[in-house]
PDB file of C-alpha atoms in Angstrom:
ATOM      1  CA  UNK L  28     -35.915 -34.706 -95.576  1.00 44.00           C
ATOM      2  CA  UNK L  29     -38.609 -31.866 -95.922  1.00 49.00           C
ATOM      3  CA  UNK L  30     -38.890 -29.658 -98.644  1.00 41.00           C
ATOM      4  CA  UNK L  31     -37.811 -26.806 -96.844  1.00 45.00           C
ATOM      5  CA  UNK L  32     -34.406 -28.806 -95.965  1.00 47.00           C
ATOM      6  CA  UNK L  33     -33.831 -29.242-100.168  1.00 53.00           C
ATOM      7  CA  UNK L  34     -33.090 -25.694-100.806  1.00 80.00           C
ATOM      8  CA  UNK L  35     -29.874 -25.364 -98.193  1.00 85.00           C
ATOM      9  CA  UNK L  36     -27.102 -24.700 -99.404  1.00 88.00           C
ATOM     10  CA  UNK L  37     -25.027 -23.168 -96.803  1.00 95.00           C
ATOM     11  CA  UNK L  38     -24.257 -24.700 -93.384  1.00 96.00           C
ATOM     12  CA  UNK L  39     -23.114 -22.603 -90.463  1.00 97.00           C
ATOM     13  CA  UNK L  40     -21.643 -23.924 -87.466  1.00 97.00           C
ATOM     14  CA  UNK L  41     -21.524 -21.241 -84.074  1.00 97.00           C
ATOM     15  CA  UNK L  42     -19.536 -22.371 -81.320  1.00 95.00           C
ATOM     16  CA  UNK L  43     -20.839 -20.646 -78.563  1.00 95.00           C
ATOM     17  CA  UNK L  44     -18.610 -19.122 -75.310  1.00 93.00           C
ATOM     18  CA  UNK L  45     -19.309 -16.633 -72.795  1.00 92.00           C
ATOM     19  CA  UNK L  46     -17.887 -13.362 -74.467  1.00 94.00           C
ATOM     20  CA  UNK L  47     -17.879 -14.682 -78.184  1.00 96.00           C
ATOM     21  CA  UNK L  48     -19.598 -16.755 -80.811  1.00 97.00           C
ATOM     22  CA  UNK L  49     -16.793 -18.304 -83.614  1.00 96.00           C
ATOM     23  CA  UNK L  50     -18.713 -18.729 -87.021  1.00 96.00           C
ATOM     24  CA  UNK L  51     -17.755 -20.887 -89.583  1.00 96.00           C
ATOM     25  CA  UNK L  52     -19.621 -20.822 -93.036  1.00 97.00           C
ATOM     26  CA  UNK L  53     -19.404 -24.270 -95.208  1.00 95.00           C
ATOM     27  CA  UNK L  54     -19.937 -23.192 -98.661  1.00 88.00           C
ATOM     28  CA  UNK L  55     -19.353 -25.252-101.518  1.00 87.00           C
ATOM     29  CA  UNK L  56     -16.958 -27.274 -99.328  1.00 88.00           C
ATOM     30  CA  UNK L  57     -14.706 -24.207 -97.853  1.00 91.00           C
ATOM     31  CA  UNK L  58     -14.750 -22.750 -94.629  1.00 94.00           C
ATOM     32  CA  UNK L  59     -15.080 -19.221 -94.594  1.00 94.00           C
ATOM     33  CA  UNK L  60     -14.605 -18.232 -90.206  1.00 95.00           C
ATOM     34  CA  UNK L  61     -15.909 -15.297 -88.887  1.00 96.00           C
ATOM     35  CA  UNK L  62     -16.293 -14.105 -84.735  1.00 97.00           C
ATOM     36  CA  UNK L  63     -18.325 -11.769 -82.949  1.00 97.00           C
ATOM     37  CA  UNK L  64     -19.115 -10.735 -79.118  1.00 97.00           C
ATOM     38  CA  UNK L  65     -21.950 -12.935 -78.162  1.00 96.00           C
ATOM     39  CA  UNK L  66     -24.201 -10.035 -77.172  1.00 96.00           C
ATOM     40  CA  UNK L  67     -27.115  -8.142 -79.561  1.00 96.00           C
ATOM     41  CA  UNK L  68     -24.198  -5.851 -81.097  1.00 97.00           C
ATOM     42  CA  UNK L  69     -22.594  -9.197 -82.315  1.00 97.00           C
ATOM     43  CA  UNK L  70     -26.231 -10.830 -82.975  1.00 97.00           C
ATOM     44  CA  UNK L  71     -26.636  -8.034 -85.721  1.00 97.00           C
ATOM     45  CA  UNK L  72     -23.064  -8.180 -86.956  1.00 97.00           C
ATOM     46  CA  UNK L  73     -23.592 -11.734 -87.770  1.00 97.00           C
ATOM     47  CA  UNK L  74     -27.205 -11.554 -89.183  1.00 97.00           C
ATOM     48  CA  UNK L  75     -25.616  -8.648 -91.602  1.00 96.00           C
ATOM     49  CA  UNK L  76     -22.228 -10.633 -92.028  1.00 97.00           C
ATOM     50  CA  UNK L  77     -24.380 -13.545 -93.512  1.00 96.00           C
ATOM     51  CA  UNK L  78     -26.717 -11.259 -95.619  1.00 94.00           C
ATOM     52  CA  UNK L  79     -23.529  -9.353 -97.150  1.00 94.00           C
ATOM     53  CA  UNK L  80     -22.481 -12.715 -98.605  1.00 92.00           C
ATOM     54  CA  UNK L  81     -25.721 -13.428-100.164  1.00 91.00           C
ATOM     55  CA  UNK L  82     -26.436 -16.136 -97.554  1.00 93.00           C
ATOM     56  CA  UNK L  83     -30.206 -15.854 -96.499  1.00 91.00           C
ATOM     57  CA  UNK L  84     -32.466 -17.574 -93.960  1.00 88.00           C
ATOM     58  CA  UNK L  85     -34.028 -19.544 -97.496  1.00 89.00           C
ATOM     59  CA  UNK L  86     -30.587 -21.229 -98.104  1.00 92.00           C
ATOM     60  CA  UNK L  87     -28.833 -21.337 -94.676  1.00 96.00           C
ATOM     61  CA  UNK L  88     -28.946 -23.953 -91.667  1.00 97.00           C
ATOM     62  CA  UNK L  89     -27.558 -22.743 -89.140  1.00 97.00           C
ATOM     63  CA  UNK L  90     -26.020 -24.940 -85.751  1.00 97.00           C
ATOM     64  CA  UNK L  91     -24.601 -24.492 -82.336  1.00 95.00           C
ATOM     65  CA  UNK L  92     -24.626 -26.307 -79.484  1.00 93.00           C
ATOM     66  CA  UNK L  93     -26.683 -26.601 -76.290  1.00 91.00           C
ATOM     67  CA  UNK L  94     -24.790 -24.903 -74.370  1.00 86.00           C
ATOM     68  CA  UNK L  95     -27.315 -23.436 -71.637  1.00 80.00           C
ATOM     69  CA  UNK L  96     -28.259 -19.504 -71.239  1.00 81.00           C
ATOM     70  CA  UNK L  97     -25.231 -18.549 -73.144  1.00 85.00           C
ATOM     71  CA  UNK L  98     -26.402 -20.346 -76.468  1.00 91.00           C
ATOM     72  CA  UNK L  99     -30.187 -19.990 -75.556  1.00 91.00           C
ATOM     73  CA  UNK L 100     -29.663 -16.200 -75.982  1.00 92.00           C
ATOM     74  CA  UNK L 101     -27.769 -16.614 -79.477  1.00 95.00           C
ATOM     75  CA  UNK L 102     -30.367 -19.060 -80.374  1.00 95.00           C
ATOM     76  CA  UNK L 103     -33.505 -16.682 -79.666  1.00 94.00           C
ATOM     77  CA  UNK L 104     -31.619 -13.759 -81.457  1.00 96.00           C
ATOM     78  CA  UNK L 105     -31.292 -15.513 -84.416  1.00 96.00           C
ATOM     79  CA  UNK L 106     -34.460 -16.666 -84.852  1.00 95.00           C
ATOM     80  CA  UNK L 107     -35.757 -13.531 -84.372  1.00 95.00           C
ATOM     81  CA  UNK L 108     -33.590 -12.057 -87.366  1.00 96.00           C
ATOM     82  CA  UNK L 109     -35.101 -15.529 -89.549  1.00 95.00           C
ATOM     83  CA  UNK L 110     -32.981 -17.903 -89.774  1.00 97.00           C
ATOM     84  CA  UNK L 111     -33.371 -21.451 -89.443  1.00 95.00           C
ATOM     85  CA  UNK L 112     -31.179 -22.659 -86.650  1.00 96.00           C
ATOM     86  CA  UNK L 113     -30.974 -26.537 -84.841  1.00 96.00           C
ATOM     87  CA  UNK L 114     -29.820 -26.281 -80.844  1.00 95.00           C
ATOM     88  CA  UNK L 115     -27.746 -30.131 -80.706  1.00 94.00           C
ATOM     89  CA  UNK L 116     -26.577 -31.960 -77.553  1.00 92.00           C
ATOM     90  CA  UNK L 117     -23.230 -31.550 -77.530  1.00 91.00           C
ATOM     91  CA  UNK L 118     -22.910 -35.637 -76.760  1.00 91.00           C
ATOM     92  CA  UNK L 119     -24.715 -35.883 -80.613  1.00 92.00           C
ATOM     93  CA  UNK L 120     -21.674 -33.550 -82.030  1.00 91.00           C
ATOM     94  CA  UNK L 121     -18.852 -35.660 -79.788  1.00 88.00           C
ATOM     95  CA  UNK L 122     -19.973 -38.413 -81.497  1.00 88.00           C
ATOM     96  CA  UNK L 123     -19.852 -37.167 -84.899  1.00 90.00           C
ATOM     97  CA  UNK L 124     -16.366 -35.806 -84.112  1.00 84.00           C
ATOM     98  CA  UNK L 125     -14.935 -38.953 -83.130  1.00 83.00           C
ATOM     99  CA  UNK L 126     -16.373 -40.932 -86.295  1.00 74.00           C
ATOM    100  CA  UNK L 127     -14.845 -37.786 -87.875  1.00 66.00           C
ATOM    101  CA  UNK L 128     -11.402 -38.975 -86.787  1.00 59.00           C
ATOM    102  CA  UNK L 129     -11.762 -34.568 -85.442  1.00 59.00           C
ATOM    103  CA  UNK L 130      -8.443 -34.111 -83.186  1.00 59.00           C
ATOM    104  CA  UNK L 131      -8.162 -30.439 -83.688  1.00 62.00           C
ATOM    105  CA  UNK L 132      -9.715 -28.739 -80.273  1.00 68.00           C
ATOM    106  CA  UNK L 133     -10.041 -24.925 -80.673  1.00 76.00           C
ATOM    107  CA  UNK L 134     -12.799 -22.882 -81.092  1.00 71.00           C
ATOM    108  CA  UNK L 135     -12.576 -22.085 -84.811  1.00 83.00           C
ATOM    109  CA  UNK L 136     -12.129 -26.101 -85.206  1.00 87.00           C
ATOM    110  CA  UNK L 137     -15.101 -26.555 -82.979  1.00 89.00           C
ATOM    111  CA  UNK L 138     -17.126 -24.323 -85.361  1.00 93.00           C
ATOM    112  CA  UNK L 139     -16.210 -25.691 -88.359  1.00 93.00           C
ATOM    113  CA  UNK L 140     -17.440 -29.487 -87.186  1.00 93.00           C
ATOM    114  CA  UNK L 141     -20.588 -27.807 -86.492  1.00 95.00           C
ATOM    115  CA  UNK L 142     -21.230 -26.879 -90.230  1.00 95.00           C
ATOM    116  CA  UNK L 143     -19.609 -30.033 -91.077  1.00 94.00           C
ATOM    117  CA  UNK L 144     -22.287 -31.811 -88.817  1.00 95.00           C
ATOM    118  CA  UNK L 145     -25.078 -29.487 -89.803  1.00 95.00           C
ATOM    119  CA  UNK L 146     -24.711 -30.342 -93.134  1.00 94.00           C
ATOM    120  CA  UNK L 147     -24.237 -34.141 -93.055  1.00 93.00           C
ATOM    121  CA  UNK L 148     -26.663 -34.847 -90.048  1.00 93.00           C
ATOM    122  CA  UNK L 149     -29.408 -32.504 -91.035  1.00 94.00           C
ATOM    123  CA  UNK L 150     -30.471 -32.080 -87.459  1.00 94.00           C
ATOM    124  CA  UNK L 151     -34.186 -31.086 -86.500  1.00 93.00           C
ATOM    125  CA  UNK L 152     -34.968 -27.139 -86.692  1.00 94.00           C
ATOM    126  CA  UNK L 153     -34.846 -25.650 -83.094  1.00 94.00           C
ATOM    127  CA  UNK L 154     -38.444 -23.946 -82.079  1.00 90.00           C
ATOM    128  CA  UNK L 155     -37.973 -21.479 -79.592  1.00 87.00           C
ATOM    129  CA  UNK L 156     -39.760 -22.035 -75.965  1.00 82.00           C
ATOM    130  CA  UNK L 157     -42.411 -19.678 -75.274  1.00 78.00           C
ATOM    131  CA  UNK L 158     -41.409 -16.680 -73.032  1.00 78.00           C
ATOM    132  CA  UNK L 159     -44.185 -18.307 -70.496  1.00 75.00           C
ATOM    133  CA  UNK L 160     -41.883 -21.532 -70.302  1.00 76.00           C
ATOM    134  CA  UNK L 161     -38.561 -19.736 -69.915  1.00 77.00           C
ATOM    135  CA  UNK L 162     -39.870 -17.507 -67.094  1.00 78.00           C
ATOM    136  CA  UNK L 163     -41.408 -21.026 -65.729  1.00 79.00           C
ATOM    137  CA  UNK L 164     -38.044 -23.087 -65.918  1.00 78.00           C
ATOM    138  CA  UNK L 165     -35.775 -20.459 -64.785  1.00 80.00           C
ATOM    139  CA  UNK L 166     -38.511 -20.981 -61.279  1.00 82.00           C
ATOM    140  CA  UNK L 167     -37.574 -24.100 -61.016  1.00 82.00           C
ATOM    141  CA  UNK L 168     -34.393 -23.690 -61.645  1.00 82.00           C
ATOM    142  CA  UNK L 169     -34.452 -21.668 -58.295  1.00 85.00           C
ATOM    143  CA  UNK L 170     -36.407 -23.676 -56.882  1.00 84.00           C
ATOM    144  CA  UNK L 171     -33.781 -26.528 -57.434  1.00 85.00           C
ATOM    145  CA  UNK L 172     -30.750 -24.346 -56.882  1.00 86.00           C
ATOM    146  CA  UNK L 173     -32.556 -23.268 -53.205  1.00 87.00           C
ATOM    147  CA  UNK L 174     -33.230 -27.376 -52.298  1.00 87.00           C
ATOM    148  CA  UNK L 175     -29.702 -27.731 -52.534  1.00 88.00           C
ATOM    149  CA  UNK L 176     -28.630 -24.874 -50.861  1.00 90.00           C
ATOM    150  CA  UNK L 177     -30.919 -25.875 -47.711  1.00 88.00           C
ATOM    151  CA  UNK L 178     -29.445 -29.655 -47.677  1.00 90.00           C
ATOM    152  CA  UNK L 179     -25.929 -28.027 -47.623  1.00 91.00           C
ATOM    153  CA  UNK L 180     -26.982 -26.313 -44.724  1.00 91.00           C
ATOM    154  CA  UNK L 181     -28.481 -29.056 -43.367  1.00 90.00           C
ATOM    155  CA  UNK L 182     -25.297 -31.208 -43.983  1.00 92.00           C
ATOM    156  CA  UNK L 183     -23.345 -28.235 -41.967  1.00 91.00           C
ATOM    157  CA  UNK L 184     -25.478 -28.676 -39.368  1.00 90.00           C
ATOM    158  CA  UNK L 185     -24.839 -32.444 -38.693  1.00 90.00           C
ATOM    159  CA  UNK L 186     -21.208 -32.044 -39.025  1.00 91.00           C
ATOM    160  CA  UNK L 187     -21.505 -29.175 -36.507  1.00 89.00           C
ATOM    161  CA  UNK L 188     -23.405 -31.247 -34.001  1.00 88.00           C
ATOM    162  CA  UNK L 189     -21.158 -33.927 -34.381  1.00 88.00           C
ATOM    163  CA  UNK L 190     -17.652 -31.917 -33.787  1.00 89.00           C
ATOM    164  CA  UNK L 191     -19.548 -30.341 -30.467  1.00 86.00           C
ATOM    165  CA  UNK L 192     -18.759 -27.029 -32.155  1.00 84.00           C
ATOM    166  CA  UNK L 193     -22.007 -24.835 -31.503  1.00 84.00           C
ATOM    167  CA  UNK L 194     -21.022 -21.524 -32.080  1.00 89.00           C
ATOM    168  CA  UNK L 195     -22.508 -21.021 -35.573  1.00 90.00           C
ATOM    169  CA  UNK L 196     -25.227 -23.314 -34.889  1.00 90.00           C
ATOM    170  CA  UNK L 197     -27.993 -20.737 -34.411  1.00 90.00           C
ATOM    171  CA  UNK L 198     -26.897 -19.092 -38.055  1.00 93.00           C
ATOM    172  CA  UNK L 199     -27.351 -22.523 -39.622  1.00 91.00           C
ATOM    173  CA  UNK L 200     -30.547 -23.064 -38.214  1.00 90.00           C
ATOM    174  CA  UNK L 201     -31.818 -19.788 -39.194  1.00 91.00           C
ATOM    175  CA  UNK L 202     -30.821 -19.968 -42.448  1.00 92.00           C
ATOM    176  CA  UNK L 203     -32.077 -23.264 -43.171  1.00 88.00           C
ATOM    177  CA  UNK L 204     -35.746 -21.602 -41.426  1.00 88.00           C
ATOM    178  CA  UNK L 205     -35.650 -19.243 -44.047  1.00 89.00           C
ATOM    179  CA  UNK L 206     -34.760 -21.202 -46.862  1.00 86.00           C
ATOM    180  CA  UNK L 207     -37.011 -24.162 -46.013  1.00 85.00           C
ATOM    181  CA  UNK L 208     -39.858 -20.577 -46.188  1.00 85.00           C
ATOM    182  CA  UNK L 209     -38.598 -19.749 -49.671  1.00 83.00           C
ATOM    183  CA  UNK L 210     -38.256 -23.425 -51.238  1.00 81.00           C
ATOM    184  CA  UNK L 211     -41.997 -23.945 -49.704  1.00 80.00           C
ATOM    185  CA  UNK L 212     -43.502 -20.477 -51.068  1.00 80.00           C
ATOM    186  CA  UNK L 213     -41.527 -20.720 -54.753  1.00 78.00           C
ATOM    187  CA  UNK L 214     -43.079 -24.552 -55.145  1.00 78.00           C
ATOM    188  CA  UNK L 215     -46.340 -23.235 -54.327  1.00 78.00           C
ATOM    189  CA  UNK L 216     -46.004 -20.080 -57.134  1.00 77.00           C
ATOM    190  CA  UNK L 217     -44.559 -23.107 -59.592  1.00 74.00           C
ATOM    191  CA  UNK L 218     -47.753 -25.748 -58.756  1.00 74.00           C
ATOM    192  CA  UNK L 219     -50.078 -22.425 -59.597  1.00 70.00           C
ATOM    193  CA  UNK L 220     -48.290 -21.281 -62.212  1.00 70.00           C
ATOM    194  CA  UNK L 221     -48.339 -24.549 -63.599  1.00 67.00           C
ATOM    195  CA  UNK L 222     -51.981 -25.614 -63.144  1.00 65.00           C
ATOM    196  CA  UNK L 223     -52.926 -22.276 -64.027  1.00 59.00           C
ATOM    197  CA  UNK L 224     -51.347 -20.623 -66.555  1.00 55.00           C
ATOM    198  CA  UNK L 225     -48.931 -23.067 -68.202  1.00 51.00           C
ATOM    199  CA  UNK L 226     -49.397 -26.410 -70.054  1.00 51.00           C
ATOM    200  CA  UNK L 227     -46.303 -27.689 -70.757  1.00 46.00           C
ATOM    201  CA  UNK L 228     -45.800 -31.272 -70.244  1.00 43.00           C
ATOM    202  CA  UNK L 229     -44.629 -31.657 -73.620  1.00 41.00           C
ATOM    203  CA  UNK L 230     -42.686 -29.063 -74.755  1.00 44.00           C
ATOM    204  CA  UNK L 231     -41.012 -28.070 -77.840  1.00 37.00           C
ATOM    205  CA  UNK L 232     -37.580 -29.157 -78.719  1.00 31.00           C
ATOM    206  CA  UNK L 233     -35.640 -27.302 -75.423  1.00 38.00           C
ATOM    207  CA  UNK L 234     -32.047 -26.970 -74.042  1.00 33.00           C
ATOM    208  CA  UNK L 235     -30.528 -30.305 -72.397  1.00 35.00           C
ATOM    209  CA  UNK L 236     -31.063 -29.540 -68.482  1.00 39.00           C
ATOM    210  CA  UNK L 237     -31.908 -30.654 -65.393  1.00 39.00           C
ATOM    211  CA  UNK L 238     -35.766 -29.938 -64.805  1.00 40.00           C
ATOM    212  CA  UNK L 239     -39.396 -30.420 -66.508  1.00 44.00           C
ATOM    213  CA  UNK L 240     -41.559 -27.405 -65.778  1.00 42.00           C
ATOM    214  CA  UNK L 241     -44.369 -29.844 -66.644  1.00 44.00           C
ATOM    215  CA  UNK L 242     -43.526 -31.805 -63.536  1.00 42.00           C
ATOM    216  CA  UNK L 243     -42.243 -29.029 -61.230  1.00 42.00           C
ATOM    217  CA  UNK L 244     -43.769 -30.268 -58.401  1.00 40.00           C
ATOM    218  CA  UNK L 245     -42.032 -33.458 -59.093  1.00 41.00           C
ATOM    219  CA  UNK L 246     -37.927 -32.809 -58.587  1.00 39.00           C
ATOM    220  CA  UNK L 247     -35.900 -33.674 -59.821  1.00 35.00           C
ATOM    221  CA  UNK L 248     -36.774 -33.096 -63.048  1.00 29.00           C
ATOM    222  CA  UNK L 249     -35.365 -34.219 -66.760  1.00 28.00           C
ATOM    223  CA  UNK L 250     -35.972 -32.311 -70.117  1.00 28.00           C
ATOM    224  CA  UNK L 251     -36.086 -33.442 -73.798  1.00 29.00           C
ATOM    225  CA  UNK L 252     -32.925 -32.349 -75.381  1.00 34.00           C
ATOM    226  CA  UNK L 253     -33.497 -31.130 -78.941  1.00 34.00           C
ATOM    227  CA  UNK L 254     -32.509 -34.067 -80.982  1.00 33.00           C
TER     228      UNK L 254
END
């Protein structure tokens, strides 16, 4: 355990959902539960929630899980404000539920094993990707999200041909045209961005996903999960 670790006092779990965050604070073995809109409005109440209680980035862990662009945007917020935060894989927290004998499924519930799990797992402080990797992942992200759109198509088209039913046929093809275009010209802006700009074959801790932007012109892709 690091030094900085030895000084916490205060564990606080987020469970993270589109319109809300549910905050519970494990202090001295109570649960004190709190919830705010997961937006910037809710972002400050929190950050001044916390502070009003005398909790402060110097004794405070906080934890939520990976959750994709909904938690990344709580995540980035509150490091911004200072405090120390840990991004898990949700399959790290099932597990510590179920050796937890946790049967309780709400969100409040869901936020208090986070503190619990925070404060008895100790789990690796989350560093924030650098704006230069988000903009590159959420490219190949596209990128990705395009591929698959252009074998549906593709798919469409062989079922088409098979059934003898050509009337759509020349809207398939042209569609798959233009999206075998765009899938060719966004790999090409990834490879330069990449080789250019960008070295990022081993990131900092990240989100659980799908895709590497160090091997983007390598799909499919995996990425570290922040352990």
């Amino acid at each position: 355990m690091n030094q900085a670790m030895q000084v916490i006092s205060t564990f606080v779990g987020i469970d993270v959902s589109k319109r809300k965050l549910d905050i519970a604070v494990l202090l001295n073995g109570k649960i004190k539960s709190k919830v705010v809109a997961n937006d910037p409005s809710g972002f400050a109440q929190l950050d001044n929630w916390l502070r009003e209680r005398n909790i402060s980035h110097h004794n405070a862990h906080l934890c939520l899980e990976a959750t994709g662009s909904y938690s990344e945007q709580a995540a980035l917020a509150l490091v911004s404000y200072g405090w120390i935060i840990s991004v898990v894989n949700p399959a790290r927290i099932k597990g510590f539920a179920q050796s937890d004998l946790v049967r309780n499924k709400t969100d409040r519930a869901d936020a208090a094993l986070l503190a619990r799990f925070c404060a008895a797992m100790r789990p690796s402080v989350w560093m924030p990707p650098s704006p230069a990797y988000r903009q590159l992942r959420a490219m190949v992200e596209r990128l990705q999200a395009l591929k698959d759109m252009h074998q549906q198509e593709a798919n469409r088209l062989e079922a088409h041909h098979a059934s003898g039913e050509t009337t759509v046929l020349p809207n398939i093809e042209s569609h798959i045209a233009w999206l075998a275009k765009d899938v060719n010209a966004d790999l090409k802006l990834i490879q330069f961005c990449n080789e250019r700009r960008f070295k990022f074959d081993t990131p900092p801790f990240n989100f659980p996903g799908n895709y590497s932007v160090g091997a983007a012109a390598r799909l499919p892709f995996t990425i570290p999960a922040a352990r």
